[in-house]
Tab-separated table of N, CA and C in Angstrom:
chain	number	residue	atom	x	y	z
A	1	UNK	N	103.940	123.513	93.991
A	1	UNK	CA	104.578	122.255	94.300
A	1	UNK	C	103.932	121.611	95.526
A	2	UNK	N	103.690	122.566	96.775
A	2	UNK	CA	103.269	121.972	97.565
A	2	UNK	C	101.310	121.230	97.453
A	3	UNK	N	101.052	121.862	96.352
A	3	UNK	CA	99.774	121.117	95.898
A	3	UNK	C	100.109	119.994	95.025
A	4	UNK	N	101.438	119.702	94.419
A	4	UNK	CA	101.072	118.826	93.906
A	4	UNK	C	101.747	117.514	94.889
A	5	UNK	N	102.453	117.375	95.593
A	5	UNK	CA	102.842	116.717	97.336
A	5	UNK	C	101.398	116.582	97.614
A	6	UNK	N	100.377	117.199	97.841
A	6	UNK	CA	99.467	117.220	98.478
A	6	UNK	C	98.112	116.090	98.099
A	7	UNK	N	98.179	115.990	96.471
A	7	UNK	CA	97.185	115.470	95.650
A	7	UNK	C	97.839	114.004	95.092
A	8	UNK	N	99.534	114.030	95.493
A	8	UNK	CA	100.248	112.532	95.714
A	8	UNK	C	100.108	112.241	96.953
A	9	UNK	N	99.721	112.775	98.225
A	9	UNK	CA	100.247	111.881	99.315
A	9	UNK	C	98.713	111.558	99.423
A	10	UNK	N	97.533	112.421	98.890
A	10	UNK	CA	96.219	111.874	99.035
A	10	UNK	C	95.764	110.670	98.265
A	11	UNK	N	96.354	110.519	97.065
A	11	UNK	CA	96.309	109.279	96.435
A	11	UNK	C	97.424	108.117	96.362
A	12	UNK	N	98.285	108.270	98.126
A	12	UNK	CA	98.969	107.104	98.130
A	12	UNK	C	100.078	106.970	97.397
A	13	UNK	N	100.642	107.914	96.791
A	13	UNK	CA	101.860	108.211	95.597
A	13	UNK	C	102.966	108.656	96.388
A	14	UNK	N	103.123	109.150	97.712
A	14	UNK	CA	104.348	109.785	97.988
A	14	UNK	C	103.741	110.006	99.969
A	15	UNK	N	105.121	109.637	101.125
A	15	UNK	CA	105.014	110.040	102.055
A	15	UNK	C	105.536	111.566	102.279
A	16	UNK	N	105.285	112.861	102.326
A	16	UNK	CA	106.245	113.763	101.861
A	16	UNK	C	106.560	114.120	102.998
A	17	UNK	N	107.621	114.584	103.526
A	17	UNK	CA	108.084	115.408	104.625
A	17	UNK	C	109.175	116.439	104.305
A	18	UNK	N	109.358	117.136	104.484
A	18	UNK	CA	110.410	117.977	104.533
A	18	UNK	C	111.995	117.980	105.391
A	19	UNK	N	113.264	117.946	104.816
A	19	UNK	CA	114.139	117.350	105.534
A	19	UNK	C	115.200	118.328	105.439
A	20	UNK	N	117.021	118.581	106.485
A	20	UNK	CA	117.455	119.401	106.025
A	20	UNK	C	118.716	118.413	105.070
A	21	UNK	N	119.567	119.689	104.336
A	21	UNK	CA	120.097	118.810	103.784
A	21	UNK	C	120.999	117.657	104.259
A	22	UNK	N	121.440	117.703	105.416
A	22	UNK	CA	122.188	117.121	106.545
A	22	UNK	C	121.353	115.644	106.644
A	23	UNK	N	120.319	115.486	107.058
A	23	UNK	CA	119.079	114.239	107.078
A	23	UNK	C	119.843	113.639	106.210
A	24	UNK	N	119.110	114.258	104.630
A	24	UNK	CA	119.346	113.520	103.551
A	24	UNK	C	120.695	112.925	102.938
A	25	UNK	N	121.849	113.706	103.761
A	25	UNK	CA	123.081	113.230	103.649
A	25	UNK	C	123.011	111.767	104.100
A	26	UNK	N	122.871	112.179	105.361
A	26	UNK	CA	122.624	110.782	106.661
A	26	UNK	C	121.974	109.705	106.081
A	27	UNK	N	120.777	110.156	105.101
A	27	UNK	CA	119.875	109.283	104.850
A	27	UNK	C	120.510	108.152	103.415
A	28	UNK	N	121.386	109.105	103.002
A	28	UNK	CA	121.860	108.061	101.366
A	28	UNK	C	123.484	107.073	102.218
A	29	UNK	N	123.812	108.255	103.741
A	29	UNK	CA	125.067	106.779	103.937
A	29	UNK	C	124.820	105.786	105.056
A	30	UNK	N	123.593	105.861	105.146
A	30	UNK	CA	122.570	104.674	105.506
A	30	UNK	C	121.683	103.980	105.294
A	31	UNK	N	122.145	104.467	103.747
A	31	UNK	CA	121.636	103.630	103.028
A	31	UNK	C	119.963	103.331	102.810
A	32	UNK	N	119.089	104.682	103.657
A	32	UNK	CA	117.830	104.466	103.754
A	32	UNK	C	117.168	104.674	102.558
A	33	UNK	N	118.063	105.408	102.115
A	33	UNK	CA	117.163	105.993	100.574
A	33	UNK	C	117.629	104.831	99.381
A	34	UNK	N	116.542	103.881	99.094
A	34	UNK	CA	116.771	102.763	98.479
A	34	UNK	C	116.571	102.982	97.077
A	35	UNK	N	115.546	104.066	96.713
A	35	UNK	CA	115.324	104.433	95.139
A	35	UNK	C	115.226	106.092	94.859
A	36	UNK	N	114.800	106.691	93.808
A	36	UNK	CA	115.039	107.779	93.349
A	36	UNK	C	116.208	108.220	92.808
A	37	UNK	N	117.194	108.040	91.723
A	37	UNK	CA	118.374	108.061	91.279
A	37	UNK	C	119.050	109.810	91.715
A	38	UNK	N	117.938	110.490	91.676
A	38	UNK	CA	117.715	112.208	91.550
A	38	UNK	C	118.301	112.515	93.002
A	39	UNK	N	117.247	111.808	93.674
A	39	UNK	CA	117.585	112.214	95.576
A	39	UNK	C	118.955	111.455	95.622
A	40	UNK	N	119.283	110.364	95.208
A	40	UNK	CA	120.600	109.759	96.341
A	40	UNK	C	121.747	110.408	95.231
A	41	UNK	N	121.661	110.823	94.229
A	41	UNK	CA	122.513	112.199	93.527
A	41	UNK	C	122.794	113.203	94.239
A	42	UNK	N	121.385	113.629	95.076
A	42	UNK	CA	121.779	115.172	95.263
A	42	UNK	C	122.791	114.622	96.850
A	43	UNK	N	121.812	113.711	97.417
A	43	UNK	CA	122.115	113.319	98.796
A	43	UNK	C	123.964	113.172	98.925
A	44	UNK	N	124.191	112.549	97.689
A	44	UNK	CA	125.976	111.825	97.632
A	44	UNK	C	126.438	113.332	97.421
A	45	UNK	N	126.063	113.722	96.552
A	45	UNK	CA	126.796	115.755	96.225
A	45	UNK	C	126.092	116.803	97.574
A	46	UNK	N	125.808	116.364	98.317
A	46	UNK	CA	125.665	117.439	99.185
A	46	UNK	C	126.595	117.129	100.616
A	47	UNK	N	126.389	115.161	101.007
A	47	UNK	CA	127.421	115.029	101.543
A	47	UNK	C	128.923	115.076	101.606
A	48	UNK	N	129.257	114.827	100.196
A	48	UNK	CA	130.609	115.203	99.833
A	48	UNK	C	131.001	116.901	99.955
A	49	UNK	N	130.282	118.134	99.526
A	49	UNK	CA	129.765	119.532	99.590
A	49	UNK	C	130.117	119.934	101.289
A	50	UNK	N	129.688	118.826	101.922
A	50	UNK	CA	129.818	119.032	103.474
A	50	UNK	C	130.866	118.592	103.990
A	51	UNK	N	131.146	117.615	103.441
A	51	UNK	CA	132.825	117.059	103.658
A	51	UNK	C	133.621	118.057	103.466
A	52	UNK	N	133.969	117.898	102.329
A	52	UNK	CA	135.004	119.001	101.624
A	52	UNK	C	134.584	120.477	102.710
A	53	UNK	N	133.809	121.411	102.924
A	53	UNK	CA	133.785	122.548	104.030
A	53	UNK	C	133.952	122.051	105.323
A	54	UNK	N	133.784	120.733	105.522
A	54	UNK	CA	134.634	120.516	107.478
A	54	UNK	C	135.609	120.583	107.214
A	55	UNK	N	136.834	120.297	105.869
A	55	UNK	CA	138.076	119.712	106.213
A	55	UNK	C	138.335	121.183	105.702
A	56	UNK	N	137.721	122.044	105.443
A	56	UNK	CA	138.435	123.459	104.704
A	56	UNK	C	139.028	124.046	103.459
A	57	UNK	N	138.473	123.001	102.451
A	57	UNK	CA	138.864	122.893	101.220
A	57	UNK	C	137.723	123.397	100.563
A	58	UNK	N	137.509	124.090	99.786
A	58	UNK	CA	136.830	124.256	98.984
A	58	UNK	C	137.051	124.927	97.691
């Protein structure tokens, strides 16, 4: 995987960085993540995932 990140970010296809899941929470309720249906899926189910374990419900 990380070769194929590697042979997209060389041909201009992808900025890749690595993030934790917390970022990417942050990142879909700010709306930064404008496309990828897949990422702002996982992003909305991981923030909610994190919700639900602060308040003690799970």
């Amino acid at each position: 995987m990380t070769h194929d990140l590697k042979l997209q970010g060389e041909g201009g296809i992808v900025d890749a960085k690595l993030v934790t899941r917390s970022q990417v929470s942050a990142m879909a309720a700010s709306q930064e993540i404008e496309d990828g249906v897949t990422l702002m899926c996982l992003a909305r189910y991981w923030a909610y995932k994190e919700s639900e374990q602060g308040s003690g419900e799970e």
